[in-house]
Every structure is written in structure tokens, then in C-alpha cells.
PDB file of C-alpha atoms and ligand atoms in Angstrom:
ATOM      1  CA  UNK F 659       0.000   0.000   0.000  1.00  0.00           C
ATOM      2  CA  UNK F 660       1.259   3.487  -0.900  1.00  0.00           C
ATOM      3  CA  UNK F 661       2.323   5.735   1.989  1.00  0.00           C
ATOM      4  CA  UNK F 662       0.463   8.730   3.338  1.00  0.00           C
ATOM      5  CA  UNK F 663       2.333  12.045   3.188  1.00  0.00           C
ATOM      6  CA  UNK F 664       1.925  14.433   6.098  1.00  0.00           C
ATOM      7  CA  UNK F 665       3.407  17.867   5.339  1.00  0.00           C
ATOM      8  CA  UNK F 666       4.657  19.873   8.290  1.00  0.00           C
ATOM      9  CA  UNK F 667       2.385  22.943   8.569  1.00  0.00           C
ATOM     10  CA  UNK F 668       3.690  25.600   6.175  1.00  0.00           C
ATOM     11  CA  UNK F 669       5.416  22.991   3.987  1.00  0.00           C
ATOM     12  CA  UNK F 670       2.341  21.859   2.044  1.00  0.00           C
ATOM     13  CA  UNK F 671       4.013  22.531  -1.291  1.00  0.00           C
ATOM     14  CA  UNK F 672       6.873  20.136  -0.444  1.00  0.00           C
ATOM     15  CA  UNK F 673       4.370  17.552   0.840  1.00  0.00           C
ATOM     16  CA  UNK F 674       2.055  17.655  -2.163  1.00  0.00           C
ATOM     17  CA  UNK F 675       4.871  17.543  -4.718  1.00  0.00           C
ATOM     18  CA  UNK F 676       6.448  14.627  -2.836  1.00  0.00           C
ATOM     19  CA  UNK F 677       3.078  12.831  -2.836  1.00  0.00           C
ATOM     20  CA  UNK F 678       2.766  13.412  -6.602  1.00  0.00           C
ATOM     21  CA  UNK F 679       6.292  12.070  -7.184  1.00  0.00           C
ATOM     22  CA  UNK F 680       5.595   9.010  -4.995  1.00  0.00           C
ATOM     23  CA  UNK F 681       2.384   8.452  -6.948  1.00  0.00           C
ATOM     24  CA  UNK F 682       4.284   7.697 -10.148  1.00  0.00           C
ATOM     25  CA  UNK F 683       2.951   4.122 -10.117  1.00  0.00           C
ATOM     26  CA  UNK F 684      -0.635   5.353 -10.401  1.00  0.00           C
ATOM     27  CA  UNK F 685      -1.967   4.415  -6.957  1.00  0.00           C
ATOM     28  CA  UNK F 686      -3.228   7.295  -4.942  1.00  0.00           C
ATOM     29  CA  UNK F 687      -0.795   8.713  -2.362  1.00  0.00           C
ATOM     30  CA  UNK F 688      -2.931  10.670   0.045  1.00  0.00           C
ATOM     31  CA  UNK F 689      -1.876  13.827   1.809  1.00  0.00           C
ATOM     32  CA  UNK F 690      -3.053  14.243   5.373  1.00  0.00           C
ATOM     33  CA  UNK F 691      -2.713  17.733   6.779  1.00  0.00           C
ATOM     34  CA  UNK F 692      -1.944  18.683  10.364  1.00  0.00           C
ATOM     35  CA  UNK F 693      -3.684  21.327  12.418  1.00  0.00           C
ATOM     36  CA  UNK F 694      -1.060  22.936  14.630  1.00  0.00           C
ATOM     37  CA  UNK F 695      -1.872  25.532  17.237  1.00  0.00           C
ATOM     38  CA  UNK F 696      -0.401  26.867  20.451  1.00  0.00           C
ATOM     39  CA  UNK F 697      -2.093  26.558  23.820  1.00  0.00           C
ATOM     40  CA  UNK F 698      -2.173  29.817  25.809  1.00  0.00           C
ATOM     41  CA  UNK F 699       0.930  28.715  27.711  1.00  0.00           C
ATOM     42  CA  UNK F 700       2.910  28.228  24.486  1.00  0.00           C
ATOM     43  CA  UNK F 701       2.732  24.448  24.374  1.00  0.00           C
ATOM     44  CA  UNK F 702       1.811  22.978  20.982  1.00  0.00           C
ATOM     45  CA  UNK F 703      -1.279  21.012  19.995  1.00  0.00           C
ATOM     46  CA  UNK F 704      -1.293  18.900  16.828  1.00  0.00           C
ATOM     47  CA  UNK F 705      -4.099  16.942  15.188  1.00  0.00           C
ATOM     48  CA  UNK F 706      -3.976  14.886  11.990  1.00  0.00           C
ATOM     49  CA  UNK F 707      -6.867  15.582   9.635  1.00  0.00           C
ATOM     50  CA  UNK F 708      -7.164  12.076   8.158  1.00  0.00           C
ATOM     51  CA  UNK F 709      -6.921   8.356   8.726  1.00  0.00           C
ATOM     52  CA  UNK F 710      -3.415   6.823   8.778  1.00  0.00           C
ATOM     53  CA  UNK F 711      -4.282   3.435  10.294  1.00  0.00           C
ATOM     54  CA  UNK F 712      -2.064   0.655   8.952  1.00  0.00           C
ATOM     55  CA  UNK F 713      -0.260   3.012   6.561  1.00  0.00           C
ATOM     56  CA  UNK F 714       3.346   4.123   6.286  1.00  0.00           C
ATOM     57  CA  UNK F 715       3.368   7.819   7.136  1.00  0.00           C
ATOM     58  CA  UNK F 716       5.965  10.092   5.554  1.00  0.00           C
ATOM     59  CA  UNK F 717       6.264  13.394   7.399  1.00  0.00           C
ATOM     60  CA  UNK F 718       7.740  16.051   5.081  1.00  0.00           C
ATOM     61  CA  UNK F 719       9.626  18.738   6.959  1.00  0.00           C
ATOM     62  CA  UNK F 720      12.756  20.506   5.864  1.00  0.00           C
ATOM     63  CA  UNK F 721      14.812  21.439   8.885  1.00  0.00           C
ATOM     64  CA  UNK F 722      16.333  24.851   8.392  1.00  0.00           C
ATOM     65  CA  UNK F 723      15.491  26.976  11.472  1.00  0.00           C
ATOM     66  CA  UNK F 724      14.977  23.696  13.276  1.00  0.00           C
ATOM     67  CA  UNK F 725      14.433  24.677  16.903  1.00  0.00           C
ATOM     68  CA  UNK F 726      10.779  25.823  16.753  1.00  0.00           C
ATOM     69  CA  UNK F 727       9.961  22.896  14.451  1.00  0.00           C
ATOM     70  CA  UNK F 728      11.397  20.166  16.604  1.00  0.00           C
ATOM     71  CA  UNK F 729       8.714  19.821  19.302  1.00  0.00           C
ATOM     72  CA  UNK F 730       5.726  20.013  16.891  1.00  0.00           C
ATOM     73  CA  UNK F 731       7.544  17.511  14.649  1.00  0.00           C
ATOM     74  CA  UNK F 732       7.909  15.031  17.510  1.00  0.00           C
ATOM     75  CA  UNK F 733       4.233  15.540  18.412  1.00  0.00           C
ATOM     76  CA  UNK F 734       3.192  14.885  14.782  1.00  0.00           C
ATOM     77  CA  UNK F 735       5.236  11.672  14.698  1.00  0.00           C
ATOM     78  CA  UNK F 736       3.637  10.558  17.952  1.00  0.00           C
ATOM     79  CA  UNK F 737       0.144  11.488  16.728  1.00  0.00           C
ATOM     80  CA  UNK F 738       0.705   9.364  13.618  1.00  0.00           C
ATOM     81  CA  UNK F 739       1.864   6.353  15.552  1.00  0.00           C
ATOM     82  CA  UNK F 740      -0.892   6.742  18.199  1.00  0.00           C
ATOM     83  CA  UNK F 741      -3.371   6.893  15.291  1.00  0.00           C
ATOM     84  CA  UNK F 742      -2.244   3.452  14.106  1.00  0.00           C
ATOM     85  CA  UNK F 743       0.411   4.262  11.476  1.00  0.00           C
ATOM     86  CA  UNK F 744       2.498   1.231  10.541  1.00  0.00           C
ATOM     87  CA  UNK F 745       5.780   3.174  10.429  1.00  0.00           C
ATOM     88  CA  UNK F 746       6.527   6.874  10.602  1.00  0.00           C
ATOM     89  CA  UNK F 747       9.329   8.222   8.414  1.00  0.00           C
ATOM     90  CA  UNK F 748      10.775  11.702   8.222  1.00  0.00           C
ATOM     91  CA  UNK F 749      11.733  13.282   4.922  1.00  0.00           C
ATOM     92  CA  UNK F 750      13.924  16.243   5.818  1.00  0.00           C
ATOM     93  CA  UNK F 751      15.419  17.570   2.550  1.00  0.00           C
ATOM     94  CA  UNK F 752      17.720  19.759   4.665  1.00  0.00           C
ATOM     95  CA  UNK F 753      19.042  18.209   7.854  1.00  0.00           C
ATOM     96  CA  UNK F 754      20.155  20.771  10.415  1.00  0.00           C
ATOM     97  CA  UNK F 755      23.009  20.667  12.931  1.00  0.00           C
ATOM     98  CA  UNK F 756      25.286  18.525  10.752  1.00  0.00           C
ATOM     99  CA  UNK F 757      28.007  21.190  10.685  1.00  0.00           C
ATOM    100  CA  UNK F 758      28.395  20.860  14.476  1.00  0.00           C
ATOM    101  CA  UNK F 759      30.109  17.536  13.997  1.00  0.00           C
ATOM    102  CA  UNK F 760      32.989  17.896  16.470  1.00  0.00           C
ATOM    103  CA  UNK F 761      33.731  19.195  19.923  1.00  0.00           C
ATOM    104  CA  UNK F 762      35.602  22.261  18.698  1.00  0.00           C
ATOM    105  CA  UNK F 763      36.180  23.794  22.165  1.00  0.00           C
ATOM    106  CA  UNK F 764      36.078  22.365  25.690  1.00  0.00           C
ATOM    107  CA  UNK F 765      32.568  22.475  27.145  1.00  0.00           C
ATOM    108  CA  UNK F 766      30.801  21.952  23.825  1.00  0.00           C
ATOM    109  CA  UNK F 767      28.914  18.790  22.897  1.00  0.00           C
ATOM    110  CA  UNK F 768      28.472  16.853  19.689  1.00  0.00           C
ATOM    111  CA  UNK F 769      25.314  18.690  18.575  1.00  0.00           C
ATOM    112  CA  UNK F 770      24.972  16.678  15.356  1.00  0.00           C
ATOM    113  CA  UNK F 771      24.589  13.488  17.382  1.00  0.00           C
ATOM    114  CA  UNK F 772      22.327  15.117  19.997  1.00  0.00           C
ATOM    115  CA  UNK F 773      20.016  16.310  17.222  1.00  0.00           C
ATOM    116  CA  UNK F 774      20.183  12.925  15.489  1.00  0.00           C
ATOM    117  CA  UNK F 775      19.240  11.196  18.763  1.00  0.00           C
ATOM    118  CA  UNK F 776      16.141  13.394  19.125  1.00  0.00           C
ATOM    119  CA  UNK F 777      14.984  12.561  15.588  1.00  0.00           C
ATOM    120  CA  UNK F 778      15.784   8.878  16.085  1.00  0.00           C
ATOM    121  CA  UNK F 779      13.582   8.788  19.179  1.00  0.00           C
ATOM    122  CA  UNK F 780      10.589  10.085  17.199  1.00  0.00           C
ATOM    123  CA  UNK F 781      10.831   8.373  13.791  1.00  0.00           C
ATOM    124  CA  UNK F 782      11.355   4.897  12.325  1.00  0.00           C
ATOM    125  CA  UNK F 783      13.476   6.082   9.403  1.00  0.00           C
ATOM    126  CA  UNK F 784      14.798   9.232   7.760  1.00  0.00           C
ATOM    127  CA  UNK F 785      15.505  10.348   4.213  1.00  0.00           C
ATOM    128  CA  UNK F 786      17.536  13.482   3.550  1.00  0.00           C
ATOM    129  CA  UNK F 787      19.493  15.203   0.805  1.00  0.00           C
ATOM    130  CA  UNK F 788      23.235  15.940   0.801  1.00  0.00           C
ATOM    131  CA  UNK F 789      23.648  16.217   4.573  1.00  0.00           C
ATOM    132  CA  UNK F 790      26.812  18.057   5.620  1.00  0.00           C
ATOM    133  CA  UNK F 791      28.732  14.887   6.467  1.00  0.00           C
ATOM    134  CA  UNK F 792      32.291  16.039   6.875  1.00  0.00           C
ATOM    135  CA  UNK F 793      33.765  14.541  10.008  1.00  0.00           C
ATOM    136  CA  UNK F 794      31.036  11.871  10.260  1.00  0.00           C
ATOM    137  CA  UNK F 795      31.583   9.081   7.748  1.00  0.00           C
ATOM    138  CA  UNK F 796      27.842   8.439   7.401  1.00  0.00           C
ATOM    139  CA  UNK F 797      24.479   9.232   8.952  1.00  0.00           C
ATOM    140  CA  UNK F 798      24.762   5.988  10.902  1.00  0.00           C
ATOM    141  CA  UNK F 799      27.115   7.881  13.242  1.00  0.00           C
ATOM    142  CA  UNK F 800      24.379  10.439  13.888  1.00  0.00           C
ATOM    143  CA  UNK F 801      21.142   8.431  13.828  1.00  0.00           C
ATOM    144  CA  UNK F 802      20.097   5.143  15.388  1.00  0.00           C
ATOM    145  CA  UNK F 803      17.322   4.573  12.813  1.00  0.00           C
ATOM    146  CA  UNK F 804      17.631   3.456   9.172  1.00  0.00           C
ATOM    147  CA  UNK F 805      18.284   6.305   6.777  1.00  0.00           C
ATOM    148  CA  UNK F 806      18.646   7.061   3.109  1.00  0.00           C
ATOM    149  CA  UNK F 807      20.784   9.877   1.693  1.00  0.00           C
ATOM    150  CA  UNK F 808      19.968  11.215  -1.760  1.00  0.00           C
ATOM    151  CA  UNK F 809      21.992  13.736  -3.705  1.00  0.00           C
ATOM    152  CA  UNK F 810      21.208  16.759  -5.833  1.00  0.00           C
ATOM    153  CA  UNK F 811      24.307  16.206  -7.993  1.00  0.00           C
ATOM    154  CA  UNK F 812      22.417  14.945 -11.082  1.00  0.00           C
ATOM    155  CA  UNK F 813      19.760  17.703 -11.263  1.00  0.00           C
ATOM    156  CA  UNK F 814      22.405  20.346 -10.473  1.00  0.00           C
ATOM    157  CA  UNK F 815      24.653  19.003 -13.226  1.00  0.00           C
ATOM    158  CA  UNK F 816      21.742  18.914 -15.680  1.00  0.00           C
ATOM    159  CA  UNK F 817      20.949  22.561 -14.894  1.00  0.00           C
ATOM    160  CA  UNK F 818      24.598  23.575 -15.362  1.00  0.00           C
ATOM    161  CA  UNK F 819      24.899  21.721 -18.694  1.00  0.00           C
ATOM    162  CA  UNK F 820      21.762  23.528 -19.921  1.00  0.00           C
ATOM    163  CA  UNK F 821      22.734  27.003 -18.715  1.00  0.00           C
ATOM    164  CA  UNK F 822      26.514  27.253 -19.046  1.00  0.00           C
ATOM    165  CA  UNK F 823      28.235  25.691 -22.040  1.00  0.00           C
ATOM    166  CA  UNK F 824      31.804  26.258 -20.789  1.00  0.00           C
ATOM    167  CA  UNK F 825      31.304  25.785 -17.033  1.00  0.00           C
ATOM    168  CA  UNK F 826      34.291  25.285 -14.761  1.00  0.00           C
ATOM    169  CA  UNK F 827      33.031  23.878 -11.451  1.00  0.00           C
ATOM    170  CA  UNK F 828      34.540  25.609  -8.406  1.00  0.00           C
ATOM    171  CA  UNK F 829      34.461  24.230  -4.857  1.00  0.00           C
ATOM    172  CA  UNK F 830      35.085  26.925  -2.217  1.00  0.00           C
ATOM    173  CA  UNK F 831      37.193  24.530  -0.124  1.00  0.00           C
ATOM    174  CA  UNK F 832      37.960  20.893   0.570  1.00  0.00           C
ATOM    175  CA  UNK F 833      34.790  20.573   2.672  1.00  0.00           C
ATOM    176  CA  UNK F 834      32.654  21.409  -0.358  1.00  0.00           C
ATOM    177  CA  UNK F 835      34.761  19.270  -2.677  1.00  0.00           C
ATOM    178  CA  UNK F 836      32.595  16.147  -2.310  1.00  0.00           C
ATOM    179  CA  UNK F 837      29.500  17.951  -3.659  1.00  0.00           C
ATOM    180  CA  UNK F 838      31.357  19.922  -6.327  1.00  0.00           C
ATOM    181  CA  UNK F 839      33.239  16.843  -7.549  1.00  0.00           C
ATOM    182  CA  UNK F 840      30.016  14.819  -7.922  1.00  0.00           C
ATOM    183  CA  UNK F 841      28.466  17.675  -9.922  1.00  0.00           C
ATOM    184  CA  UNK F 842      31.606  18.141 -12.064  1.00  0.00           C
ATOM    185  CA  UNK F 843      31.694  14.422 -12.848  1.00  0.00           C
ATOM    186  CA  UNK F 844      27.979  14.293 -13.705  1.00  0.00           C
ATOM    187  CA  UNK F 845      28.282  17.426 -15.886  1.00  0.00           C
ATOM    188  CA  UNK F 846      31.629  16.278 -17.350  1.00  0.00           C
ATOM    189  CA  UNK F 847      33.205  19.648 -16.611  1.00  0.00           C
ATOM    190  CA  UNK F 848      36.588  20.515 -15.021  1.00  0.00           C
ATOM    191  CA  UNK F 849      36.796  21.030 -11.239  1.00  0.00           C
ATOM    192  CA  UNK F 850      38.931  23.384  -9.197  1.00  0.00           C
ATOM    193  CA  UNK F 851      39.016  23.306  -5.403  1.00  0.00           C
ATOM    194  CA  UNK F 852      39.901  26.562  -3.635  1.00  0.00           C
ATOM    195  CA  UNK F 853      41.217  26.991  -0.108  1.00  0.00           C
ATOM    196  CA  UNK F 854      39.094  28.733   2.516  1.00  0.00           C
ATOM    197  CA  UNK F 855      40.007  29.930   5.989  1.00  0.00           C
ATOM    198  CA  UNK F 856      37.100  30.299   8.439  1.00  0.00           C
ATOM    199  CA  UNK F 857      37.816  32.468  11.489  1.00  0.00           C
ATOM    200  CA  UNK F 858      34.246  32.869  12.745  1.00  0.00           C
ATOM    201  CA  UNK F 859      30.538  32.491  11.888  1.00  0.00           C
ATOM    202  CA  UNK F 860      30.667  35.407   9.444  1.00  0.00           C
ATOM    203  CA  UNK F 861      34.398  35.735   8.908  1.00  0.00           C
ATOM    204  CA  UNK F 862      35.898  33.682   6.086  1.00  0.00           C
ATOM    205  CA  UNK F 863      38.611  34.442   3.600  1.00  0.00           C
ATOM    206  CA  UNK F 864      40.102  32.980   0.467  1.00  0.00           C
ATOM    207  CA  UNK F 865      43.583  34.124  -0.363  1.00  0.00           C
ATOM    208  CA  UNK F 866      43.831  34.618  -4.133  1.00  0.00           C
ATOM    209  CA  UNK F 867      47.557  33.891  -4.048  1.00  0.00           C
ATOM    210  CA  UNK F 868      47.034  30.440  -2.535  1.00  0.00           C
ATOM    211  CA  UNK F 869      43.464  29.767  -3.735  1.00  0.00           C
ATOM    212  CA  UNK F 870      44.502  27.172  -6.262  1.00  0.00           C
ATOM    213  CA  UNK F 871      46.608  24.278  -4.991  1.00  0.00           C
ATOM    214  CA  UNK F 872      50.268  24.203  -6.074  1.00  0.00           C
ATOM    215  CA  UNK F 873      50.143  26.929  -8.683  1.00  0.00           C
ATOM    216  CA  UNK F 874      47.385  25.165 -10.687  1.00  0.00           C
ATOM    217  CA  UNK F 875      46.104  27.624 -13.340  1.00  0.00           C
ATOM    218  CA  UNK F 876      42.411  28.550 -13.415  1.00  0.00           C
ATOM    219  CA  UNK F 877      40.904  26.721 -16.429  1.00  0.00           C
ATOM    220  CA  UNK F 878      39.216  29.053 -18.918  1.00  0.00           C
ATOM    221  CA  UNK F 879      35.412  29.135 -18.952  1.00  0.00           C
ATOM    222  CA  UNK F 880      32.604  30.394 -16.761  1.00  0.00           C
ATOM    223  CA  UNK F 881      33.165  29.589 -13.082  1.00  0.00           C
ATOM    224  CA  UNK F 882      30.181  27.812 -11.521  1.00  0.00           C
ATOM    225  CA  UNK F 883      30.581  27.741  -7.754  1.00  0.00           C
ATOM    226  CA  UNK F 884      29.001  24.666  -6.183  1.00  0.00           C
ATOM    227  CA  UNK F 885      28.378  24.384  -2.436  1.00  0.00           C
ATOM    228  CA  UNK F 886      26.033  22.438  -0.198  1.00  0.00           C
ATOM    229  CA  UNK F 887      24.877  25.301   2.053  1.00  0.00           C
ATOM    230  CA  UNK F 888      24.370  29.039   1.630  1.00  0.00           C
ATOM    231  CA  UNK F 889      23.886  30.542   5.068  1.00  0.00           C
ATOM    232  CA  UNK F 890      25.380  34.003   5.717  1.00  0.00           C
ATOM    233  CA  UNK F 891      26.797  34.156   2.194  1.00  0.00           C
ATOM    234  CA  UNK F 892      30.270  34.953   3.571  1.00  0.00           C
ATOM    235  CA  UNK F 893      31.822  32.006   1.764  1.00  0.00           C
ATOM    236  CA  UNK F 894      30.237  32.767  -1.608  1.00  0.00           C
ATOM    237  CA  UNK F 895      31.062  36.487  -1.484  1.00  0.00           C
ATOM    238  CA  UNK F 896      34.724  35.695  -0.809  1.00  0.00           C
ATOM    239  CA  UNK F 897      34.860  33.084  -3.577  1.00  0.00           C
ATOM    240  CA  UNK F 898      33.291  35.498  -6.083  1.00  0.00           C
ATOM    241  CA  UNK F 899      35.742  38.276  -5.101  1.00  0.00           C
ATOM    242  CA  UNK F 900      38.687  35.908  -5.385  1.00  0.00           C
ATOM    243  CA  UNK F 901      37.648  34.590  -8.796  1.00  0.00           C
ATOM    244  CA  UNK F 902      37.118  38.126 -10.101  1.00  0.00           C
ATOM    245  CA  UNK F 903      40.498  39.231  -8.731  1.00  0.00           C
ATOM    246  CA  UNK F 904      42.039  36.330 -10.659  1.00  0.00           C
ATOM    247  CA  UNK F 905      40.499  37.704 -13.865  1.00  0.00           C
ATOM    248  CA  UNK F 906      37.777  35.051 -14.207  1.00  0.00           C
ATOM    249  CA  UNK F 907      34.440  35.901 -15.898  1.00  0.00           C
ATOM    250  CA  UNK F 908      31.424  36.638 -13.672  1.00  0.00           C
ATOM    251  CA  UNK F 909      30.579  33.387 -11.889  1.00  0.00           C
ATOM    252  CA  UNK F 910      27.277  31.608 -11.303  1.00  0.00           C
ATOM    253  CA  UNK F 911      26.585  29.960  -7.943  1.00  0.00           C
ATOM    254  CA  UNK F 912      24.605  26.729  -7.666  1.00  0.00           C
ATOM    255  CA  UNK F 913      23.840  25.677  -4.101  1.00  0.00           C
ATOM    256  CA  UNK F 914      21.869  22.782  -2.669  1.00  0.00           C
ATOM    257  CA  UNK F 915      20.395  24.227   0.533  1.00  0.00           C
ATOM    258  CA  UNK F 916      19.268  27.881   0.699  1.00  0.00           C
ATOM    259  CA  UNK F 917      19.531  28.169   4.489  1.00  0.00           C
ATOM    260  CA  UNK F 918      20.026  31.943   4.139  1.00  0.00           C
ATOM    261  CA  UNK F 919      20.598  33.165   7.673  1.00  0.00           C
ATOM    262  CA  UNK F 920      20.632  36.607   6.046  1.00  0.00           C
ATOM    263  CA  UNK F 921      20.052  37.755   2.474  1.00  0.00           C
ATOM    264  CA  UNK F 922      23.465  38.077   0.805  1.00  0.00           C
ATOM    265  CA  UNK F 923      22.167  38.735  -2.723  1.00  0.00           C
ATOM    266  CA  UNK F 924      23.126  42.425  -2.801  1.00  0.00           C
ATOM    267  CA  UNK F 925      26.671  41.690  -1.554  1.00  0.00           C
ATOM    268  CA  UNK F 926      26.948  38.864  -4.061  1.00  0.00           C
ATOM    269  CA  UNK F 927      25.879  41.149  -6.921  1.00  0.00           C
ATOM    270  CA  UNK F 928      28.379  43.805  -5.789  1.00  0.00           C
ATOM    271  CA  UNK F 929      31.145  41.191  -5.625  1.00  0.00           C
ATOM    272  CA  UNK F 930      30.368  40.249  -9.256  1.00  0.00           C
ATOM    273  CA  UNK F 931      28.098  37.205  -9.119  1.00  0.00           C
ATOM    274  CA  UNK F 932      26.073  36.797 -12.291  1.00  0.00           C
ATOM    275  CA  UNK F 933      23.386  34.485 -10.943  1.00  0.00           C
ATOM    276  CA  UNK F 934      22.479  32.500  -7.836  1.00  0.00           C
ATOM    277  CA  UNK F 935      20.340  29.384  -8.065  1.00  0.00           C
ATOM    278  CA  UNK F 936      19.382  26.864  -5.404  1.00  0.00           C
ATOM    279  CA  UNK F 937      17.557  23.560  -5.129  1.00  0.00           C
ATOM    280  CA  UNK F 938      14.084  23.420  -3.600  1.00  0.00           C
ATOM    281  CA  UNK F 939      15.200  21.494  -0.512  1.00  0.00           C
ATOM    282  CA  UNK F 940      14.349  24.760   1.285  1.00  0.00           C
ATOM    283  CA  UNK F 941      11.715  26.955  -0.365  1.00  0.00           C
ATOM    284  CA  UNK F 942      13.236  30.246  -1.577  1.00  0.00           C
ATOM    285  CA  UNK F 943      12.929  32.682  -4.499  1.00  0.00           C
ATOM    286  CA  UNK F 944      16.271  31.442  -5.824  1.00  0.00           C
ATOM    287  CA  UNK F 945      14.981  27.842  -6.251  1.00  0.00           C
ATOM    288  CA  UNK F 946      15.521  26.724  -9.839  1.00  0.00           C
ATOM    289  CA  UNK F 947      16.385  23.040  -9.458  1.00  0.00           C
ATOM    290  CA  UNK F 948      13.740  20.495  -8.482  1.00  0.00           C
ATOM    291  CA  UNK F 949      15.028  17.750  -6.215  1.00  0.00           C
ATOM    292  CA  UNK F 950      11.684  16.212  -5.234  1.00  0.00           C
ATOM    293  CA  UNK F 951      12.053  13.261  -7.683  1.00  0.00           C
ATOM    294  CA  UNK F 952      15.328  12.365  -5.910  1.00  0.00           C
ATOM    295  CA  UNK F 953      13.600  12.511  -2.513  1.00  0.00           C
ATOM    296  CA  UNK F 954      10.746  10.323  -3.766  1.00  0.00           C
ATOM    297  CA  UNK F 955      13.258   7.727  -4.967  1.00  0.00           C
ATOM    298  CA  UNK F 956      14.985   7.840  -1.572  1.00  0.00           C
ATOM    299  CA  UNK F 957      11.718   7.358   0.322  1.00  0.00           C
ATOM    300  CA  UNK F 958      10.727   4.424  -1.901  1.00  0.00           C
ATOM    301  CA  UNK F 959      14.121   2.763  -1.356  1.00  0.00           C
ATOM    302  CA  UNK F 960      14.010   3.414   2.390  1.00  0.00           C
ATOM    303  CA  UNK F 961      10.545   1.845   2.644  1.00  0.00           C
ATOM    304  CA  UNK F 962      11.791  -1.189   0.675  1.00  0.00           C
ATOM    305  CA  UNK F 963      14.917  -1.454   2.882  1.00  0.00           C
ATOM    306  CA  UNK F 964      13.011  -1.437   6.136  1.00  0.00           C
ATOM    307  CA  UNK F 965      10.387  -3.866   4.815  1.00  0.00           C
ATOM    308  CA  UNK F 966      12.946  -6.507   3.834  1.00  0.00           C
TER     309      UNK F 966
HETATM  310  C1  R5P L1629      30.897  24.840   4.865  1.00  0.00           C
HETATM  311  O1  R5P L1629      31.417  23.992   5.430  1.00  0.00           O
HETATM  312  C2  R5P L1629      29.787  24.694   3.882  1.00  0.00           C
HETATM  313  O2  R5P L1629      30.121  23.798   2.848  1.00  0.00           O
HETATM  314  C3  R5P L1629      29.392  26.074   3.337  1.00  0.00           C
HETATM  315  O3  R5P L1629      30.482  26.589   2.592  1.00  0.00           O
HETATM  316  C4  R5P L1629      29.087  27.027   4.452  1.00  0.00           C
HETATM  317  O4  R5P L1629      28.207  26.424   5.355  1.00  0.00           O
HETATM  318  C5  R5P L1629      28.472  28.298   3.923  1.00  0.00           C
HETATM  319  O5  R5P L1629      28.179  29.137   4.999  1.00  0.00           O
HETATM  320  P1  R5P L1629      28.158  30.719   4.832  1.00  0.00           P
HETATM  321  O6  R5P L1629      27.184  31.033   3.722  1.00  0.00           O
HETATM  322  O7  R5P L1629      27.676  31.228   6.165  1.00  0.00           O
HETATM  323  O8  R5P L1629      29.545  31.156   4.530  1.00  0.00           O
END
């Protein structure tokens, strides 16, 4: 039996497009909405609007700005299982807290694992897209439930091939290399990996003189910067400035997750960015690349994995 999709309130567009993509076989995938309200004391109340008995429930909730979403999300998962759902999965196209993957200073904790433990206590499985796995080898180090990771590399590469005939894929640093390399390989375009120094949340720099490893020349063509996350925009602004100072044409930036802690578009334009596009893992005006088919494939595979 096909699953039921439950969109987190405010994420109905993600939920309905996921349901449509899961419906490819022709059976009806129903969407059950959630009524979410606050009690006078600030506690949350959730109520599912439809029947989920005996069904696999897929809760669709991207997890940028995760803190206010976390408690209602756990209540929705519990409401589904108390209403007789067979299994309750989370589809979180963007998975928060993955960059806090080390104890960087004494007194800190491993937030990625703390967050993963909370999600694992509420759900039976999780599907996400290009999580920021840098120091963790896989999501199994973060979650105690089965998971499926899908990637935006193919749709990003297809967009780049369509829009930029002579693209040179640029990774801002070694951390972003895994995403940029996958895109460069799928698009069959050259890759350069720059070197970034991060001194603080909003303080990053790329030194033009050492940006390219061991005197490697910048290949000719239009630079297309590929990164997994755009948050403050500090990284992208510095990469654009560096590329321009090296004499490169105006770059394009193609990013998976438009977290956008602030809106850097004006600074990016001033630095010389030609165009910014993102995937719809987080809804934003810059979305130009649809990753819902990838998520639907991941959910289908996850359901098959946990059924076998
Ligand atoms: C870093 O590790 C990531 O790959 C991104 O480069 C980073 O998160 C972007 O953040 P911001 O936009 O705040 O520079």
C-alpha cells in the first residue's frame, strides 16, 4: 500500500509535490494535513486531519530553522503512531546541525549526534538530501534509525549543462569538494578546489595567491561555484571576489540548501556574481532546481529497505 504524506504545517508545497512524485505508479498517495496551534501557555497542539491506520506515514519537513519545528515535529510523529500508522518516516530535505560535527572547544557537545538522537527517538526512518557529512563518515554515526541519503548532484549538473556551455566547477574549499566533484563528474566539466580559511561564523577568507593548490592555473570558462549550504553568504562572497580578482568571468553559484541566515544577494551582486540558483530542498525565491524526484526515490528505497 502506498504511503500517506503528512506535510509539516507551512510545507504543504513540499508535501504535495512529494506525494505526486511518490504516486508515479498510479496508486493514490494521500496527503493528510496537520492542524497545529499553540495553547495559551505556548505548548503545541497537533491533530492529523485524516486516517493513517495501517499506513506508512511520511512526514515532510525541511529542517532549516529547526528549533521551533522540533517539538511540533515530535508531536506529529507521535500522533501518527498513536493513530495506528504502521511506520513513521521523516523526509527532511535539509538536515540541520550537521556542521556541528565535532567538539571544537572544551565544554561543547556533539550537537549533530544530539540532534540525530532526538529525531531517532521520534521516527522509524529518515531520508535526507546531501547532509553536511564532513567529520562523520555516514548518517549511521548520527542516527540510530535506518536512513537514506539522496543527492542533488544529477539535477544540479543537468541545470549547469543547460545554462553554461563552458562551465568550470569551483568548490570553495575541501569541505565542499565532495559535492562539487560529484556535480563536475555528472556534468563532465573541469573542477577546481579553492582553499578557505574560516575564522568565525561570518568571517571567512580565500587568499587569491594560494586559492589554487600548487600553482594550478584557473581553467578558462565560466566559473560555476558549487556548495552544499548558503547561510550568511560569507563564503560565496569571498569566492566570487577571489575569482574576479584572478580575472575570471562573472561566476554563477549553484547551491543545494538555501539556508540563508541573512540575504546576501546584494553583496553577491556587488562582488560580481552573475546568478544565484538553489535547489528546492528549502523553499526560496532562488529555487531553480527540483530535487523532489530524488527525494521520492529515496523514500521508496528506504521503505523497501526497512520492509525486507
Ligand atoms: C561549509 O562547510 C559549507 O560547505 C558552506 O560553505 C558554508 O556552510 C556556507 O556558509 P556561509 O554562507 O555562512 O559562509
